[in-house]
Coordinates of C-alpha atoms in Angstrom, one line a residue:
Chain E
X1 CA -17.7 -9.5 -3.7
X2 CA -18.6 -8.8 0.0
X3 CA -15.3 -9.4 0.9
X4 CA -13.4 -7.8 -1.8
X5 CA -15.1 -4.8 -0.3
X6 CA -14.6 -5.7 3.0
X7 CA -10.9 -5.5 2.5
X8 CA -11.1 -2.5 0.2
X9 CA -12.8 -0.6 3.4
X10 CA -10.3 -1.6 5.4
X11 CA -7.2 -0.4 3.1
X12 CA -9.2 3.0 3.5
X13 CA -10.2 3.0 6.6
X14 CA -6.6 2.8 7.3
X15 CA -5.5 5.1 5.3
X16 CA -8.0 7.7 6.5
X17 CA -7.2 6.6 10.1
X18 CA -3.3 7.8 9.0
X19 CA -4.2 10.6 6.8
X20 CA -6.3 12.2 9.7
X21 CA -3.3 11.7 12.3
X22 CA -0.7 13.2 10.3
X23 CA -2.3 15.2 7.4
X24 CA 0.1 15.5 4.9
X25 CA -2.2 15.2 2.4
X26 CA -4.9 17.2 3.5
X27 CA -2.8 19.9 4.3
X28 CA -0.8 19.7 0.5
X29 CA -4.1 19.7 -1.0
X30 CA -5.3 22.5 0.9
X31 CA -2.5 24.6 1.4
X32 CA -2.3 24.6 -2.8
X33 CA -5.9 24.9 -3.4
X34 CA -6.4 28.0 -0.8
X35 CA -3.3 30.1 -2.5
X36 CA -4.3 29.2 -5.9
X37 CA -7.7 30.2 -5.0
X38 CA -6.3 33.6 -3.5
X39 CA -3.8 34.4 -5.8
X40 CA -6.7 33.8 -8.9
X41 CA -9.5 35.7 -7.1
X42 CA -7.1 38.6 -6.3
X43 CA -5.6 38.7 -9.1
X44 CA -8.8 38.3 -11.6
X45 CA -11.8 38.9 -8.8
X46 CA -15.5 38.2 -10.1
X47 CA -15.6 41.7 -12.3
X48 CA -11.9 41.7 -14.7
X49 CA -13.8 39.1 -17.0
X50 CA -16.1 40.1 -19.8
X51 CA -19.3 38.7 -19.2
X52 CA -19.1 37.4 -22.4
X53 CA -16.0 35.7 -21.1
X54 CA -17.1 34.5 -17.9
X55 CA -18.4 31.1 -18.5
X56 CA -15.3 29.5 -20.0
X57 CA -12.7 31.3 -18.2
X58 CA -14.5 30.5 -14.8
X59 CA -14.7 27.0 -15.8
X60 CA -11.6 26.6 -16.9
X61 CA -10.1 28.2 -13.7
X62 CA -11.8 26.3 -11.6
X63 CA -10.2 23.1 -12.9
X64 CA -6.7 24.8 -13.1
X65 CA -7.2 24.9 -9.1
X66 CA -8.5 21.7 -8.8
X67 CA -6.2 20.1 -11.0
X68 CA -2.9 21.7 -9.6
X69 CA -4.7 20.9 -6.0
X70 CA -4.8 17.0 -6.7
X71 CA -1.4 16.7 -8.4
X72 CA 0.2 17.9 -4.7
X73 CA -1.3 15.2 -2.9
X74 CA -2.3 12.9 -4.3
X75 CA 0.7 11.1 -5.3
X76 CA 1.4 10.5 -1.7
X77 CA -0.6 7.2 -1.1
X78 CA 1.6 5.0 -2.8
X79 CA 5.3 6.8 -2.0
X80 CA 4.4 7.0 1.8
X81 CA 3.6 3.4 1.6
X82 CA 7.1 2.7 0.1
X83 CA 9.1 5.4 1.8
X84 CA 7.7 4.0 5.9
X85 CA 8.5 0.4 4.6
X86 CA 4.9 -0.5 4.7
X87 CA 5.0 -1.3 1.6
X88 CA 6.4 -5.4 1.6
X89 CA 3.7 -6.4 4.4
X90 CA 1.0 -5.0 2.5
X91 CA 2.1 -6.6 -0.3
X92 CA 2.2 -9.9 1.1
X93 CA -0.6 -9.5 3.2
X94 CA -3.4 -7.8 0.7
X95 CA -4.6 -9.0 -3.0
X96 CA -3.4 -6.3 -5.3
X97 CA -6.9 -5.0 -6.6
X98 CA -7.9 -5.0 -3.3
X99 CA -4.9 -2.6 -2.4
X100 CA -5.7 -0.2 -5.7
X101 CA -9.8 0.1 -4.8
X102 CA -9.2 1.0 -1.3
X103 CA -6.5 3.6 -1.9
X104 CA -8.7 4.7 -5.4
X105 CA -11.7 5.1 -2.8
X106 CA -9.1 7.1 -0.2
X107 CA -7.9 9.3 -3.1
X108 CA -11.9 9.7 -4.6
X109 CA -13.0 10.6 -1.0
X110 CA -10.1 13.4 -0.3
X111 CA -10.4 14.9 -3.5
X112 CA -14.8 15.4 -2.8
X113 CA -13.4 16.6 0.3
X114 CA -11.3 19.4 -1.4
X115 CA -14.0 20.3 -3.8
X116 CA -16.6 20.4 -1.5
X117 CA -14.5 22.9 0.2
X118 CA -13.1 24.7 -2.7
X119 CA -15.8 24.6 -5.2
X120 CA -18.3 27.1 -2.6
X121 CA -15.0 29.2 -2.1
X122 CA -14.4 29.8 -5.7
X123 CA -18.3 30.5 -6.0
X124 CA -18.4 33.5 -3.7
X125 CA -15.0 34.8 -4.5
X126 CA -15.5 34.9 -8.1
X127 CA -19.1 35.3 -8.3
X128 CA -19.5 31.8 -10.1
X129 CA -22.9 31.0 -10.9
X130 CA -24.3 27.9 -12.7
X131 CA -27.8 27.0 -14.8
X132 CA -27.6 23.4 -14.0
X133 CA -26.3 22.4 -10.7
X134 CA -27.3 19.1 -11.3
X135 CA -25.4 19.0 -14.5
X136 CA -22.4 20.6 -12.9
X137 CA -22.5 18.3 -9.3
X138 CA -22.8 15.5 -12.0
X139 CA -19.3 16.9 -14.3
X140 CA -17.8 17.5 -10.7
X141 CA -18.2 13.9 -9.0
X142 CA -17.8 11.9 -12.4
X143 CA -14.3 14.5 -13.3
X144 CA -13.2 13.9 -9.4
X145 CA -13.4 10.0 -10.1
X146 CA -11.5 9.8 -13.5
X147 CA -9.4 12.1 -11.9
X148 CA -9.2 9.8 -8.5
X149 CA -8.7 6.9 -10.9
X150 CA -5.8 8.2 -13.3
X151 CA -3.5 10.1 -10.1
X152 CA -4.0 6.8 -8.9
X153 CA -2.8 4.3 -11.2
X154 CA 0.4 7.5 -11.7
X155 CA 0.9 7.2 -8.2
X156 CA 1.5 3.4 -8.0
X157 CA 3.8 3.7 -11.1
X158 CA 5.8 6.5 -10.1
X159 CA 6.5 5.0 -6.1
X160 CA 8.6 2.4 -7.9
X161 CA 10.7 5.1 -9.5
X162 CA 13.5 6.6 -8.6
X163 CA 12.8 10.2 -9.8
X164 CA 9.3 10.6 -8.1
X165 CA 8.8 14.3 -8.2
X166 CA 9.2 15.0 -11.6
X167 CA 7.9 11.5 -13.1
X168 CA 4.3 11.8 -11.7
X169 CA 3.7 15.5 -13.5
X170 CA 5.0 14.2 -16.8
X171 CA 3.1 11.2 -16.7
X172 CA 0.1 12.4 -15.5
X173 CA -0.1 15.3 -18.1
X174 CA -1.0 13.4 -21.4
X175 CA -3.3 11.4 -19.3
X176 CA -5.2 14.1 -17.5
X177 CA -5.2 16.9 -20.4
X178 CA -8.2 14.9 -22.5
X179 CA -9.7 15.0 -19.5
X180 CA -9.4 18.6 -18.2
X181 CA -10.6 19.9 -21.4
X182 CA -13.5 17.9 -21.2
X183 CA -14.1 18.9 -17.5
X184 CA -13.8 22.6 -18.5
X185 CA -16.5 22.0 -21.3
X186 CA -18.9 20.5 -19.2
X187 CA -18.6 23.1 -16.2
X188 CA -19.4 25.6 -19.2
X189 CA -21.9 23.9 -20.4
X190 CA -23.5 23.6 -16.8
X191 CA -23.0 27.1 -16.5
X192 CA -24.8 28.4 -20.0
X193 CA -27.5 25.5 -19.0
X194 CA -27.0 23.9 -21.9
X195 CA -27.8 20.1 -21.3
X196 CA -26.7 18.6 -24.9
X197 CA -23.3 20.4 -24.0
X198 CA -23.1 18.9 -20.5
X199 CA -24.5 15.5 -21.5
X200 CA -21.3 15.4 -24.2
X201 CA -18.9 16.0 -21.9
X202 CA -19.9 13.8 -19.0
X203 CA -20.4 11.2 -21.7
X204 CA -16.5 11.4 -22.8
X205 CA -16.0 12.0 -19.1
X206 CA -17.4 9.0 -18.2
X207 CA -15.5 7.4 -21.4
X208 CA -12.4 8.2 -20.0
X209 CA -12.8 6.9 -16.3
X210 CA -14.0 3.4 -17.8
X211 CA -10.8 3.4 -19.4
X212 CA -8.5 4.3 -16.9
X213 CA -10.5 1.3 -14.6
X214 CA -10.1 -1.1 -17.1
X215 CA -6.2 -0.4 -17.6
X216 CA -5.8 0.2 -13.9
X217 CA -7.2 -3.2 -13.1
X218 CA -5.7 -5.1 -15.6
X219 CA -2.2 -3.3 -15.1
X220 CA -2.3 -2.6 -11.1
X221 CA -1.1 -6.1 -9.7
X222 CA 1.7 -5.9 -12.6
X223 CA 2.8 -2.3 -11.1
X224 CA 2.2 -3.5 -7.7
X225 CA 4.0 -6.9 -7.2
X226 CA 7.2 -6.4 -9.9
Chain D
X1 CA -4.8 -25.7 5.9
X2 CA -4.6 -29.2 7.6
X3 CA -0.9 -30.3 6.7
X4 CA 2.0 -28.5 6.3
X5 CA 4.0 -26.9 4.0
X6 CA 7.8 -28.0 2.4
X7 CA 9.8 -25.3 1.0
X8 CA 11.9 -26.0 -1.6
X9 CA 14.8 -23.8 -3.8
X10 CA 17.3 -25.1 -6.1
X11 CA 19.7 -23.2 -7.7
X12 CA 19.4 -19.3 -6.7
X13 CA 21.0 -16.6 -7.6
X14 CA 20.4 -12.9 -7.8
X15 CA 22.7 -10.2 -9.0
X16 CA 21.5 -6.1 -8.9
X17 CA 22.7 -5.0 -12.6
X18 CA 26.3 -6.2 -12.1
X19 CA 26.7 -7.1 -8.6
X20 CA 26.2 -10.8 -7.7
X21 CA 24.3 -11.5 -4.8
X22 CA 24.6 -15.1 -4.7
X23 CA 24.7 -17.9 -6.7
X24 CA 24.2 -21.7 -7.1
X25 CA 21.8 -21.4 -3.3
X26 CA 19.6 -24.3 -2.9
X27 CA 17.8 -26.1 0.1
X28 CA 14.4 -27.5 2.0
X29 CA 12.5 -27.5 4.5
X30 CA 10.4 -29.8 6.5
X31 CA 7.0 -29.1 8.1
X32 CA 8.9 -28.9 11.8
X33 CA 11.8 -28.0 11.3
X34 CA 14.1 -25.0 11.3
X35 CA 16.2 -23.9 8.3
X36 CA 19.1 -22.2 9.4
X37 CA 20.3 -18.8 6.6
X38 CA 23.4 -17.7 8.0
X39 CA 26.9 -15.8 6.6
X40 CA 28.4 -12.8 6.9
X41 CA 26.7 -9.2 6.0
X42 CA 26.6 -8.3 2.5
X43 CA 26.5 -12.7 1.9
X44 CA 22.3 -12.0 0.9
X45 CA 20.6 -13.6 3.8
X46 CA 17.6 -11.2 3.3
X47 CA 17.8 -11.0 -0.1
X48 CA 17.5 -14.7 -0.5
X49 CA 14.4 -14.1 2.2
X50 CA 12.7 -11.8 0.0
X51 CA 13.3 -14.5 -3.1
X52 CA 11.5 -16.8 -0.7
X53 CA 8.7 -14.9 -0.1
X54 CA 8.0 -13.8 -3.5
X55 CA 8.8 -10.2 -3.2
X56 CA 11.5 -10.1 -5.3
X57 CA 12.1 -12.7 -8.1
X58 CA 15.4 -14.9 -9.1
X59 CA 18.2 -13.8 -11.6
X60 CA 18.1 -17.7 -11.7
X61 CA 16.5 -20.6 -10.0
X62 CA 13.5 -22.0 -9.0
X63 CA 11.4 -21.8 -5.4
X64 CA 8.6 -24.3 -4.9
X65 CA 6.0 -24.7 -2.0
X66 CA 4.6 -28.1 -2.1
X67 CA 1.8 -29.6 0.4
X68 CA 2.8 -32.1 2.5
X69 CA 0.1 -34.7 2.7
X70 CA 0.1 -35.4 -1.4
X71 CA 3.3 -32.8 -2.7
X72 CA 0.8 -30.8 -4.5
X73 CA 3.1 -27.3 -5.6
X74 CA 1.1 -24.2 -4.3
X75 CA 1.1 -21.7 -7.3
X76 CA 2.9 -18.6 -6.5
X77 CA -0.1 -16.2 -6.3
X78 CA -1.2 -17.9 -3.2
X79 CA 2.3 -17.9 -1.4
X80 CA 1.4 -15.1 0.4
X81 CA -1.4 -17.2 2.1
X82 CA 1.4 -19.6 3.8
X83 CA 3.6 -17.1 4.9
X84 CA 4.1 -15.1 7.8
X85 CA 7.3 -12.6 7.9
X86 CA 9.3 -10.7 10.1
X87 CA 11.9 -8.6 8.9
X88 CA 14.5 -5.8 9.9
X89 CA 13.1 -4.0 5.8
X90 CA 9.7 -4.6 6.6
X91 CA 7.6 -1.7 9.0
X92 CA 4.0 -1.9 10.6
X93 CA 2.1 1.5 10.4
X94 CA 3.7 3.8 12.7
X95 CA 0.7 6.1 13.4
X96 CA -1.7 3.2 14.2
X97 CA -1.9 1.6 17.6
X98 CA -0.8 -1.6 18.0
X99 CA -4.7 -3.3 18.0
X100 CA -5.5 -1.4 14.7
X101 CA -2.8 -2.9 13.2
X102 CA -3.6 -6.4 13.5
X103 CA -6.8 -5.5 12.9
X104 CA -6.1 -4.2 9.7
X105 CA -4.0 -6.7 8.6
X106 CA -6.1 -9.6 9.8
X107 CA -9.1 -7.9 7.8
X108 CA -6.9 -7.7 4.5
X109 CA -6.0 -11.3 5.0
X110 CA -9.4 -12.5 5.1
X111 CA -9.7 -13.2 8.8
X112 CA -13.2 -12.8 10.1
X113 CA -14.1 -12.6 13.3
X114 CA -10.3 -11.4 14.0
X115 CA -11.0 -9.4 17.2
X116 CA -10.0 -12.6 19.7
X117 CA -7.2 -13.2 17.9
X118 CA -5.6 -10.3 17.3
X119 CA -5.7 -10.0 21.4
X120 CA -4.2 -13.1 22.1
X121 CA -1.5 -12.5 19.4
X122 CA -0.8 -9.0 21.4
X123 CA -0.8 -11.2 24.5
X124 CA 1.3 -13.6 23.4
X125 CA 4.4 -10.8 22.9
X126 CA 3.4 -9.2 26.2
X127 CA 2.1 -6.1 24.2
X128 CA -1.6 -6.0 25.2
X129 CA -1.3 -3.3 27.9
X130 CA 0.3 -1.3 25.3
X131 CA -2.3 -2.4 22.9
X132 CA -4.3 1.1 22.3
X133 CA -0.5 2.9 21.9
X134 CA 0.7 4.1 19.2
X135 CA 3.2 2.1 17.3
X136 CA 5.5 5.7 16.7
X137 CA 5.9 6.1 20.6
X138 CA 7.2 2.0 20.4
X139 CA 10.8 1.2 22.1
X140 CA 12.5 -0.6 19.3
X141 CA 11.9 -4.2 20.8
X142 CA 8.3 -3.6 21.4
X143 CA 8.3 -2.9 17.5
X144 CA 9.9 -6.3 17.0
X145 CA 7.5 -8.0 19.1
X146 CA 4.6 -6.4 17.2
X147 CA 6.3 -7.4 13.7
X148 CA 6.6 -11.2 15.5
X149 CA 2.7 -10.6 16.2
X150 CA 1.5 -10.2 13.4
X151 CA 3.3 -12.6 11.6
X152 CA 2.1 -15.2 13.5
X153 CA -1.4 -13.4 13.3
X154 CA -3.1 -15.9 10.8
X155 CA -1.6 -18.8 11.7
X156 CA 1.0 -19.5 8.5
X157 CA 2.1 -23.1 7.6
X158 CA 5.2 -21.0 7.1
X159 CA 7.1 -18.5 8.8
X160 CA 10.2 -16.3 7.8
X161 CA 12.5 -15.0 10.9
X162 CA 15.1 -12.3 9.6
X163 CA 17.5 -11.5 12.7
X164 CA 14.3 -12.2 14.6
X165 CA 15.9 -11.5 17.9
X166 CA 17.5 -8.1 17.6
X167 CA 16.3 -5.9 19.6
X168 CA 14.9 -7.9 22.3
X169 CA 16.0 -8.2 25.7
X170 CA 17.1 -11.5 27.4
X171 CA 13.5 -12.3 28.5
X172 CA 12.3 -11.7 24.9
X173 CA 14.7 -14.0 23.4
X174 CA 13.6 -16.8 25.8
X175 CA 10.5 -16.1 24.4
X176 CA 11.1 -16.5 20.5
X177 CA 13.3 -19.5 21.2
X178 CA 9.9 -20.8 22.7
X179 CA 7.6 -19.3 20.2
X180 CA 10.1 -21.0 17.3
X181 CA 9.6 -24.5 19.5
X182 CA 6.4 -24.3 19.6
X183 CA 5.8 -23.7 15.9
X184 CA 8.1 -26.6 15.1
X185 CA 5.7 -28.6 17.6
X186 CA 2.3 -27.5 16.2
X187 CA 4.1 -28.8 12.1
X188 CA 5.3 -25.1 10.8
X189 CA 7.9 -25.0 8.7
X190 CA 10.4 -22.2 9.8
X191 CA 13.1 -20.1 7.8
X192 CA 15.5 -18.2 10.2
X193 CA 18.2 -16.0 8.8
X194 CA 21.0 -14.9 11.6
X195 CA 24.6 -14.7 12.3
X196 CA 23.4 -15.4 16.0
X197 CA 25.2 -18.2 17.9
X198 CA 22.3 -19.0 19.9
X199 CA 19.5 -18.3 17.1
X200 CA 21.8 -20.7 14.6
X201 CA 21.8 -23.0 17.5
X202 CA 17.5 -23.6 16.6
X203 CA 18.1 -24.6 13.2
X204 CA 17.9 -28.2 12.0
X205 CA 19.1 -27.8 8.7
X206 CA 21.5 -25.4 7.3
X207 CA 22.1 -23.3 4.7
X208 CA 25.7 -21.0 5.0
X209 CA 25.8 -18.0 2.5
X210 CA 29.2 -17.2 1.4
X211 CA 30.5 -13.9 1.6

């Protein structure tokens, strides 16, 4: 077990290492999030909602941004894997789950990253306040791994396509919509304060990420070495 | 591992949807000794590599590794164990340093205690004052020294040499034909594919692609 994570560290730690030299994640996710996050708060501002309104539209905004955030970068850490050539050596070089948990862990740690950035943002400009922060820290770090988990098992399928740019969208979509709705009714719930409401939501939340670990780990070294 | 390893293919082919590759390929080789892939471009010297490797599988055909001291056949999930591969399709991570690397890919490999070894594979190419640069800022034969680095990283029972010496200058070449005698000598089994003169001149066994 030690060394599984051993080597899962080190798939991260060089992917970090890379990401931090050249950005090209970072700087999709954040360029996206930022003019998302203008366009929505100049657009709609913290007052053009009925207060009756505000819970679930702010909720479900704040995934919309999130959401559309993660789709432009995180797809990159398989492609750029394939598309340098580093691909092969990895391959021969690294067990397969140990490959997926490192760059699952990459993808987990760059999207907290964006929200921890993003989610404060969105607070001020749109005068988003929660009941529960617990509850909604909770929806936010159990959504940002199921959604860690499904962009990257989509992301290992899609660098052995052809058509990349559309194919990770279309498969991503029926995988992450369950999922956004939930997300949406658990940031509303932690917004109301209702803990039954938030408590359902993680619950499917957490349903959902299970899945996508069991099928990632069972289907991954498939994906990875065919 | 305390023997060494023979490799063993009977009967490849490949074809990519209607285009054939190859066909009817077989061959072995030894713990110490040199097997020679040569023919003209386009005949599927790397291709056949790749087969060898496990990267890419067989239209048809079978590859084996077996153990030399009792023939047992090592299952193909733990190929990647025995092998160590340099090739022109394969790239080391561009905005890592040459050190990092290794270090990386001896970590990934299960190496512990990797930090000696990783500097005495950098010294053994000549690359250890360029250790902390880089690998984007590389001239193209450091880059193949660094790919012949860490292929010989962890020590395979089996290494794979695709046009090893491109790129390198006289001096370097010197060098691999000593590094490919010396693995010979220490019982490694080596696969070189080339349409080099001197490079074909290493192998002692033979196997010529058509074209």
């Amino acid at each position: 077990m030690w060394r599984f994570l051993a080597e899962a560290g080190a798939v991260f730690t060089k992917d970090l290492r890379t990401e931090f030299r050249t950005r090209v994640a970072l700087n999709a996710l954040g360029l996206f999030a930022i003019t998302t996050l203008a366009a929505v708060s100049y657009t709609i501002g913290p007052y053009r909602i009925a207060e009756n309104d505000r819970p679930f539209l702010l909720a479900a905004l704040l995934w919309i941004v999130i959401f559309f955030a993660a789709m432009a970068g995180l797809d990159r850490t398989f492609v750029k894997e394939e598309d340098t050539h580093t691909a092969p050596l990895l391959r021969l070089s690294a067990e397969p789950l140990v490959v997926w948990a490192g760059k699952l862990l990459f993808n987990f740690v760059l999207l907290d990253v964006l929200m921890a950035i993003l989610v404060p943002l969105y607070m001020v400009l749109m005068g988003f306040r929660v009941a529960s922060t617990a509850g909604f820290l909770l929806v936010l770090v159990a959504g940002g791994y199921t959604l860690a988990v499904t962009t990257t098992m989509v992301a290992a399928i899609i660098a052995r396509a052809m058509t990349r740019g559309a194919l990770f969208s279309v498969l991503s979509l029926p995988l992450l919509l369950p999922l956004l709705i939930f997300l949406i009714q658990g940031t509303r719930a932690a917004v109301e304060g209702s803990a039954e409401g938030i408590s359902d939501s993680l619950r499917a939340v957490v349903s959902l990420g299970g899945v996508m670990t069991v099928v990632s780990v069972v289907l991954f070294p498939v994906v990875w070495n065919e | 591992m305390s023997g060494g390893v023979r490799l063993e293919f009977d009967d490849l082919a490949k074809r990519f949807d209607l285009r054939v590759v190859f066909r009817a390929v077989s061959g072995a080789a030894e713990p110490g000794e040199v097997l020679a892939i040569t023919g003209p471009n386009g005949s599927g010297k790397s291709t056949l590599l790749t087969i060898l490797c496990g990267l890419l599988r067989a239209t048809r055909g079978t590859v084996r590794y077996l153990l030399s001291d009792g023939g047992a056949e090592i299952p193909r999930e733990l190929w990647r164990k025995q092998l160590g591969i340099v090739a022109p399709s394969m790239s080391l991570y561009e905005n890592l340093d040459a050190l990092e690397n290794l270090r990386f890919l001896a970590l990934v490999r299960g190496m512990r205690q990797s930090e000696a070894r990783c500097r005495e594979c950098l010294e053994s190419v000549g690359l250890d004052p360029a250790r902390s640069t880089i690998v984007r800022g590389f001239s193209t034969g450091m880059h193949q020294r660094l790919k012949i680095a860490q292929a010989i990283l962890h020590d395979p029972p089996v290494l794979f040499l695709d046009e090893p010496g491109s790129n390198l200058d006289p001096a370097g070449q010197d060098w691999l034909e000593e590094l490919v005698a010396d693995q010979r000598e220490h019982g490694k089994t080596v696969v070189l594919a080339t349409n080099d003169r001197r490079e074909m001149e290493w192998g002692t066994r033979r196997v010529a692609l058509p074209g």
